[in-house]
Amino acid sequence: MEDHLWIFSHLLEENSSDDDELLQDLCWLVGCVGRTNINRKYSFVQEIVNSFSDEEFKRNFRLTREAFNWVQSQIKDKLDTNSKYKANIPSEKQLLAAIWILSTPDSYRQVQSIAGRFSISKSSLHISFQRVVKALNNVAAQIIKWPNADDREEIQQQFYSSGQIPGCVGAIDGTYIPIKAPTKKSRRIGLDFFSENQFIIGDKAYPLCMYCITPYIDRGNLQAHHLHFNKRHAQTRQVIERSFALLFGRFRHLKYLDMTKTEFIPQTVQAACVLHNVCLMHQGNFEQYEEEGLQFLNIQNYDHDDNEE
């Protein structure tokens, strides 16, 4: 009974943002207390997660079970550990815990409750999270990659149907991820990534060049065809804004990365982007997260512009 009283107290102190999650945990606990055999250890993964319907799994972890299983199959061998000193934490539990962290805003302040939820120590949770992030980074090149020539032709047609700009195969933009100590890394996009007459589009913050087309700068002298192009440009480029919104709405941990190891920050961001792409591959483009992400981005952009002024 003492175990169950601790679990009950832990659940109430957790202040979960998802009432459904708390209700499910409490329902399991009440059912457990009513059984004759109450000496079993609480197992969130085995007792609750594995009994989730597909919709419940998607609601709690913000990706489909199909997407999760695919990711686990890709990195399972990198998560399995063989140690004579410690019990092996199953790859499923490590990945679920890592996704829970990425999906929870301000999760580093909730590390105790997250560790308790998954029945592992805080140190094991920290190690598992780092192991998952590194494993996702190892497979990033297979998932986040530039489309080949055939794929670019299909993408080009999709962009054309959106804004009627021929030749566009992508959109570029920047966003802000609040961290303790920012670091800057840059990559240049080379012409080898494009076929003839292909390019990406960006806003006025980017330089105009052969492979990056920006809108006309409005200094009050634009003619009708310039304004028409800018309108089409904006219609085409909105896809990148939706992508950022969905990324931040799905993986809310990116709203503030409270990390002491700043060198681990780019890896964490890339790990979230890997999972984001996998979600898109497995029909996980959940529009319900976009609104939350857009609200965050609008606040971030407003604060950044205000500080610049």
Coordinates of C-alpha atoms in Angstrom, one line a residue:
M1 CA 0.0 0.0 0.0
E2 CA 2.9 2.4 0.7
D3 CA 4.0 2.1 -2.9
H4 CA 0.6 3.1 -4.1
L5 CA 0.4 6.0 -1.7
W6 CA 3.7 7.3 -3.0
I7 CA 2.5 6.9 -6.6
F8 CA -0.7 8.8 -5.8
S9 CA 1.2 11.6 -4.1
H10 CA 3.6 11.7 -7.1
L11 CA 0.8 12.0 -9.6
L12 CA -0.9 14.8 -7.7
E13 CA 2.3 16.8 -7.4
E14 CA 3.1 16.4 -11.0
N15 CA 0.7 19.0 -12.2
S16 CA 0.4 17.4 -15.6
S17 CA -0.7 19.6 -18.4
D18 CA -2.8 16.8 -19.8
D19 CA -5.7 15.9 -17.6
D20 CA -6.3 12.7 -19.6
E21 CA -2.9 11.4 -18.7
L22 CA -3.4 12.0 -15.0
L23 CA -6.9 10.5 -15.1
Q24 CA -5.6 7.4 -16.8
D25 CA -2.8 7.0 -14.2
L26 CA -5.2 7.4 -11.3
C27 CA -7.7 5.0 -12.9
W28 CA -4.9 2.4 -13.1
L29 CA -3.9 3.1 -9.5
V30 CA -7.5 2.7 -8.2
G31 CA -7.8 -0.6 -10.0
C32 CA -4.5 -1.8 -8.6
V33 CA -5.5 -1.0 -5.0
G34 CA -8.7 -3.0 -5.4
R35 CA -6.8 -6.2 -6.3
T36 CA -5.6 -8.8 -3.9
N37 CA -2.1 -8.7 -5.3
I38 CA -0.9 -5.1 -4.8
N39 CA 2.8 -5.8 -4.4
R40 CA 3.7 -5.3 -8.0
K41 CA 5.8 -2.3 -9.0
Y42 CA 4.1 0.5 -10.8
S43 CA 5.1 0.4 -14.5
F44 CA 3.8 3.3 -16.6
V45 CA 5.1 1.6 -19.9
Q46 CA 3.8 -1.9 -19.3
E47 CA 0.6 -1.1 -17.4
I48 CA -0.6 2.0 -19.2
V49 CA 1.3 2.8 -22.4
N50 CA 1.0 -0.7 -23.8
S51 CA -2.7 -0.6 -23.2
F52 CA -3.2 2.7 -25.0
S53 CA -5.3 2.8 -28.1
D54 CA -3.6 4.3 -31.1
E55 CA -5.4 7.5 -30.5
E56 CA -4.4 7.6 -26.8
F57 CA -0.8 6.9 -27.7
K58 CA -0.8 9.7 -30.3
R59 CA -2.4 12.1 -27.9
N60 CA 0.2 11.4 -25.1
F61 CA 3.4 11.2 -27.1
R62 CA 2.4 13.5 -30.0
L63 CA 3.3 10.9 -32.7
T64 CA 1.7 7.8 -34.0
R65 CA 2.5 4.3 -32.7
E66 CA 3.6 3.4 -36.2
A67 CA 6.1 6.3 -36.3
F68 CA 7.4 5.2 -32.8
N69 CA 7.8 1.6 -33.8
W70 CA 9.7 2.7 -37.0
V71 CA 12.1 4.9 -35.0
Q72 CA 12.7 2.2 -32.4
S73 CA 13.6 -0.3 -35.2
Q74 CA 16.2 2.1 -36.6
I75 CA 18.0 2.9 -33.3
K76 CA 17.2 -0.1 -31.1
D77 CA 20.7 -1.6 -31.4
K78 CA 22.2 1.8 -30.2
L79 CA 20.0 1.9 -27.1
D80 CA 20.5 -1.7 -25.9
T81 CA 23.2 -1.9 -23.3
N82 CA 24.8 -4.9 -21.7
S83 CA 26.2 -4.2 -18.3
K84 CA 26.9 -6.5 -15.4
Y85 CA 26.6 -3.6 -13.0
K86 CA 23.2 -2.2 -14.0
A87 CA 19.9 -3.6 -15.2
N88 CA 19.3 -3.0 -18.9
I89 CA 16.7 -0.3 -19.6
P90 CA 14.6 -1.6 -22.6
S91 CA 15.0 0.5 -25.7
E92 CA 11.2 1.1 -25.8
K93 CA 11.3 2.7 -22.3
Q94 CA 14.4 4.9 -23.2
L95 CA 12.8 6.1 -26.4
L96 CA 9.4 6.8 -24.8
A97 CA 11.0 8.7 -22.0
A98 CA 13.1 10.8 -24.4
I99 CA 10.0 11.6 -26.5
W100 CA 8.1 12.5 -23.4
I101 CA 10.9 15.0 -22.5
L102 CA 11.0 16.5 -25.9
S103 CA 7.2 16.8 -25.9
T104 CA 7.0 18.5 -22.4
P105 CA 7.6 22.2 -22.0
D106 CA 10.2 23.1 -19.4
S107 CA 10.8 19.3 -18.9
Y108 CA 14.2 19.7 -17.2
R109 CA 12.4 21.2 -14.2
Q110 CA 10.1 18.2 -14.1
V111 CA 12.9 15.6 -14.3
Q112 CA 12.0 14.0 -11.0
S113 CA 8.4 13.4 -12.0
I114 CA 9.3 12.2 -15.4
A115 CA 11.9 9.8 -13.9
G116 CA 9.2 8.6 -11.5
R117 CA 6.7 8.1 -14.2
F118 CA 9.0 5.8 -16.1
S119 CA 10.3 4.1 -13.0
I120 CA 13.9 5.0 -13.5
S121 CA 16.4 7.2 -11.6
K122 CA 17.1 10.7 -12.6
S123 CA 20.6 9.8 -13.6
S124 CA 19.4 6.9 -15.7
L125 CA 16.8 9.2 -17.4
H126 CA 19.6 11.8 -18.2
I127 CA 21.8 9.1 -19.6
S128 CA 19.0 7.5 -21.6
F129 CA 18.0 10.9 -23.0
Q130 CA 21.5 11.6 -24.2
R131 CA 21.8 8.1 -25.7
V132 CA 18.5 8.5 -27.6
V133 CA 19.5 12.0 -28.9
K134 CA 22.9 10.7 -30.1
A135 CA 21.2 7.6 -31.7
L136 CA 18.8 9.9 -33.6
N137 CA 21.6 12.1 -34.7
N138 CA 23.4 9.0 -36.1
V139 CA 20.5 8.3 -38.4
A140 CA 19.7 11.9 -39.2
A141 CA 21.4 11.7 -42.6
Q142 CA 19.0 9.0 -43.6
I143 CA 15.9 11.0 -42.7
I144 CA 16.8 14.7 -43.1
K145 CA 18.2 14.8 -46.6
W146 CA 18.0 16.9 -49.7
P147 CA 15.5 15.5 -52.3
N148 CA 17.0 13.8 -55.4
A149 CA 16.3 15.1 -58.9
D150 CA 13.1 13.0 -59.3
D151 CA 11.7 14.1 -55.9
R152 CA 12.5 17.7 -56.7
E153 CA 10.4 17.5 -59.8
E154 CA 7.4 16.4 -57.8
I155 CA 8.1 19.0 -55.1
Q156 CA 8.4 21.7 -57.8
Q157 CA 4.9 20.8 -59.0
Q158 CA 3.5 21.0 -55.5
F159 CA 5.0 24.4 -54.9
Y160 CA 3.7 25.6 -58.2
S161 CA 0.2 24.6 -57.4
S162 CA 0.5 26.6 -54.2
G163 CA 1.8 29.9 -55.5
Q164 CA 2.3 29.5 -59.2
I165 CA 6.0 30.2 -59.0
P166 CA 7.8 27.8 -61.4
G167 CA 11.1 26.2 -60.4
C168 CA 10.7 26.5 -56.6
V169 CA 11.8 23.4 -54.8
G170 CA 11.9 24.6 -51.2
A171 CA 11.5 27.4 -48.7
I172 CA 14.0 28.7 -46.1
D173 CA 13.5 30.7 -43.0
G174 CA 15.0 31.1 -39.5
T175 CA 13.5 30.8 -36.0
Y176 CA 14.6 31.3 -32.5
I177 CA 15.1 28.7 -29.8
P178 CA 15.7 30.2 -26.4
I179 CA 18.8 28.7 -24.7
K180 CA 21.2 29.6 -22.0
A181 CA 24.2 30.4 -24.1
P182 CA 23.6 30.6 -27.9
T183 CA 26.1 29.3 -30.4
K184 CA 26.0 30.0 -34.1
K185 CA 26.6 27.5 -36.9
S186 CA 26.1 28.1 -40.5
R187 CA 26.0 26.1 -43.7
R188 CA 26.1 27.2 -47.2
I189 CA 23.8 25.8 -49.8
G190 CA 25.6 24.9 -53.0
L191 CA 24.5 24.8 -56.6
D192 CA 25.0 21.0 -56.7
F193 CA 21.7 20.7 -54.9
F194 CA 19.6 22.1 -57.8
S195 CA 18.8 21.1 -61.3
E196 CA 18.6 23.8 -64.0
N197 CA 16.2 26.7 -63.2
Q198 CA 15.5 25.4 -59.7
F199 CA 15.8 27.4 -56.5
I200 CA 14.5 27.9 -53.0
I201 CA 12.7 31.0 -51.7
G202 CA 13.4 33.1 -48.6
D203 CA 12.3 36.3 -47.0
K204 CA 14.1 39.6 -47.3
A205 CA 16.6 38.6 -44.6
Y206 CA 18.3 36.3 -47.1
P207 CA 20.5 37.5 -49.9
L208 CA 19.2 37.3 -53.5
C209 CA 21.2 34.9 -55.6
M210 CA 20.8 32.3 -58.3
Y211 CA 19.5 29.6 -55.9
C212 CA 17.7 31.7 -53.4
I213 CA 14.9 34.0 -54.6
T214 CA 13.6 36.7 -52.2
P215 CA 10.7 39.2 -52.5
Y216 CA 11.0 42.7 -53.9
I217 CA 11.8 45.2 -51.1
D218 CA 9.0 47.6 -50.9
R219 CA 10.3 51.2 -50.7
G220 CA 7.1 52.7 -52.1
N221 CA 8.2 52.3 -55.7
L222 CA 6.9 48.8 -56.5
Q223 CA 4.8 48.3 -59.6
A224 CA 1.8 46.0 -59.8
H225 CA 3.7 43.0 -61.2
H226 CA 6.2 43.4 -58.3
L227 CA 3.5 43.3 -55.7
H228 CA 1.8 40.4 -57.5
F229 CA 5.1 38.4 -57.3
N230 CA 5.5 39.3 -53.6
K231 CA 2.0 38.0 -52.9
R232 CA 2.7 34.7 -54.7
H233 CA 6.1 34.5 -53.0
A234 CA 4.4 34.8 -49.6
Q235 CA 1.8 32.2 -50.4
T236 CA 4.5 29.8 -51.5
R237 CA 6.7 30.5 -48.5
Q238 CA 4.1 29.9 -45.8
V239 CA 4.9 26.2 -45.8
I240 CA 8.1 26.9 -43.9
E241 CA 6.2 28.9 -41.2
R242 CA 3.8 26.0 -40.8
S243 CA 6.7 23.6 -40.5
F244 CA 8.2 25.6 -37.7
A245 CA 4.9 25.9 -36.0
L246 CA 4.3 22.1 -36.1
L247 CA 7.8 21.4 -34.8
F248 CA 7.4 23.7 -31.8
G249 CA 3.8 22.6 -31.2
R250 CA 4.8 19.0 -31.2
F251 CA 8.1 19.1 -29.4
R252 CA 7.4 21.7 -26.8
H253 CA 10.8 21.2 -25.0
L254 CA 12.3 23.3 -27.8
K255 CA 10.5 26.4 -26.4
Y256 CA 13.4 26.7 -24.0
L257 CA 16.4 24.4 -23.8
D258 CA 17.7 24.7 -20.3
M259 CA 20.9 22.8 -20.8
T260 CA 24.3 23.2 -19.1
K261 CA 26.1 21.3 -21.9
T262 CA 25.7 23.8 -24.7
E263 CA 27.4 21.5 -27.2
F264 CA 24.5 19.1 -26.7
I265 CA 21.9 21.7 -27.8
P266 CA 22.4 21.3 -31.6
Q267 CA 22.1 17.6 -31.2
T268 CA 18.9 17.9 -29.3
V269 CA 17.4 20.2 -31.9
Q270 CA 18.4 17.8 -34.7
A271 CA 17.0 14.8 -32.8
A272 CA 13.6 16.6 -32.6
C273 CA 13.8 17.4 -36.3
V274 CA 14.5 13.7 -37.0
L275 CA 11.4 12.7 -35.1
H276 CA 9.4 15.5 -36.8
N277 CA 10.4 14.1 -40.2
V278 CA 9.5 10.6 -39.2
C279 CA 6.1 11.8 -38.1
L280 CA 5.5 13.3 -41.5
M281 CA 6.6 10.1 -43.2
H282 CA 4.0 8.2 -41.1
Q283 CA 1.1 10.5 -41.6
G284 CA 1.7 12.4 -38.4
N285 CA 1.1 15.9 -39.6
F286 CA -1.2 16.9 -36.7
E287 CA -2.6 20.3 -37.5
Q288 CA -3.8 20.6 -33.9
Y289 CA -0.3 21.4 -32.8
E290 CA 0.2 24.2 -35.3
E291 CA -1.9 26.7 -33.4
E292 CA 0.2 26.2 -30.3
G293 CA 3.4 26.5 -32.2
L294 CA 2.2 29.6 -34.1
Q295 CA 1.4 31.3 -30.8
F296 CA 4.9 30.6 -29.5
L297 CA 6.6 31.8 -32.8
N298 CA 4.6 35.0 -32.8
I299 CA 5.6 35.8 -29.3
Q300 CA 9.3 35.0 -30.1
N301 CA 9.3 37.1 -33.2
Y302 CA 7.6 40.0 -31.4
D303 CA 10.1 39.9 -28.6
H304 CA 13.0 39.7 -30.9
D305 CA 11.8 42.6 -33.1
D306 CA 11.1 44.6 -29.9
N307 CA 14.6 44.0 -28.6
E308 CA 16.2 45.0 -31.9
E309 CA 14.3 48.3 -31.8

